[in-house]
């Protein structure tokens, strides 16, 4: 494969400022069990590729599954770029790399046959269905993927690398009192099938959560001090802050760039946020990004000060900053754009007791059913407990947290000393991501954090 | 490819193949700069095999590996559970013309010209608005065949465009989206560009708003978001498992009697129109809600068998949210073109009749609610305050929470007399045809 890439690059490299070809070959296994039945057992093989040509700032991009047409499509990408390029190509320089990378796989899902995978998942499914008579539906999803990526560019970089991704989710669905409630546990890894084992207690907890929510009252809307658990805080770091740190959001946007000026104060000194591709085993781990740039740990906020952002070579070049190995793509259908890897709020010094003790009326918000952010972010906590007079009180539901990003970052007044890495079975759907069955693998990490003056919508 | 598909069919005891060949052309602007010209070509086949009543599946992009895939999938069936459905029987399919030559022939030059016009309109109004624009055509060739003798294929061409205008002021980010997708050539995008500009003029002014209960007009785009709380409730996938709040209510009035909703895959303008669904069941038009009464569920073959009803031709392979057809997605129940019958109210009158209220354009976080219950919640990202029958400015930090079936049963003030093709998330998918709807008392909470 890599020879084929090198050969075609050699023919066309002189015609444009920059040319790259990426080929991907991957195999996928999906399993879904709902209620008592295996609803999906699926294996797939995909082979596809893409080519990006840049000429005077104009980009020609083609993607294809028919490799016999590769050369003619590369020629077309070159022609497209040449037809629209009128300005200047901004690509920050990176070292030329010739490398082959195989991750250290601790447990290879390809070594585990389908029957074995099914046995493991069915056992978890039975735990869900047997847990409580109000758990009416179970949903167990499993996805593994092994990918070989071949990358070459006109500067001489040639990289062959392998990637593994595994994600699974276990959902208990309770029905009663005329409503439906969920409890969820998720796992993920980029190097170890064995993370699938030993999840019984988390799954039992998810079932208990779903059932308890049926009887819980809705929270009364209002403004509260919120303590977010590490999972919710990690989602906040990703959705509310991470996306705005992506270089493509600021590179050609002088007004946003003025707000996102490096050196500006974004939070109190207790707050530090980073995004790392170096954490082996995390779903956010990547050795080289989809432009062949080595990954790194990128500091975004250090002690409340904005110190960095996530770049592709293009966005780094436009802002005269350094590429961060963040140019990622779900697969060959997408050109690489700046995206997150493992986005974390760095551990602080406060204990949970210190955070809660002086909260007269507040909310302890746990886990997230996801989030969405523009300037205002919105998340729904999977569940929450009221905090009354410094103590955890009753369980409440329908807890939707919303706020202005910039105000909220400044309202984070305590950061816990209990950092937890979170590998969920989900992912990130930025840009065209929602066109795909499976979003980009990412991860988050955070300790508990405390946020003052948070608006909560309930009923 | 034909011989290979047919050979592959012979390898499975009972087998179904879904073949999709897609070509897309896209042009994108980043602010005033013509940034990219993309072409994508994608071809793949998904296979489902039933042996001894048990189902397994797979897909490949290398069609020469299809036969071996089908053999592997066949072998995997013994690990699976029995299913109660069978693949579609041979049938006649409706004839539809879905690939207009002018859409297939739509050139990059014409796309670029549209983009230049849009960018100019927005920049002429205010050069500080950061603008992105993309325009595309997609041609899908679909073929569904199975061992029962189904062999149906069709070709569809769609054109779409989307624009984002973002204005950043101190402590205020305004982001407006407009988009359209259809089977014809793109309607003049400058019309939506002018709408975006006039919304921006209004949005620049932030006005205060208090927590309370108000009349609210939902634009078709905003309804597109809220309707996600309805779609699952009539889907066989949820009904068969007892998860829909509408279980047991077939024939009951579940929404206001002014509401009639069709699933119409035969509409000549619908981007989800097709002669067949993605499992070879002929498509047909269904009235799902007739004057508020629930008339039918929508069901793919699996959920139909589980519920003991006939499949309705709604077994689709759509990605979530964007609803792009893909061989990488399994068959599930979904709406085709969801069409709500317009009412009688003139849009301008709907506004004029409000003393204090809101017009909602775009809600964020809608997916985070417990949608299957019909519960939705979110932040009113773009919403305008109405005072004495006039829109006066944008409200910020206002959240909405409610239940679709409550709000649309007892609370409707007026239904607009004109329908618009839209979709969830700013109109992208083009699968919904909705009017404006004014509701009477909707609770919203504001950060004051």
PDB file of C-alpha atoms in Angstrom, chain A residues 49 85 113 178 215 282 413:
ATOM      1  CA  UNK A  49      -8.807   6.147   0.808  1.00  0.00           C
ATOM      2  CA  UNK A  85      -6.289  28.312  -5.241  1.00  0.00           C
ATOM      3  CA  UNK A 113     -13.933 -15.403  18.908  1.00  0.00           C
ATOM      4  CA  UNK A 178     -45.854   6.221  33.166  1.00  0.00           C
ATOM      5  CA  UNK A 215     -39.590   7.527  41.880  1.00  0.00           C
ATOM      6  CA  UNK A 282      -7.147   5.628  26.135  1.00  0.00           C
ATOM      7  CA  UNK A 413     -14.059  27.775  42.262  1.00  0.00           C
TER       8      UNK A 413
END
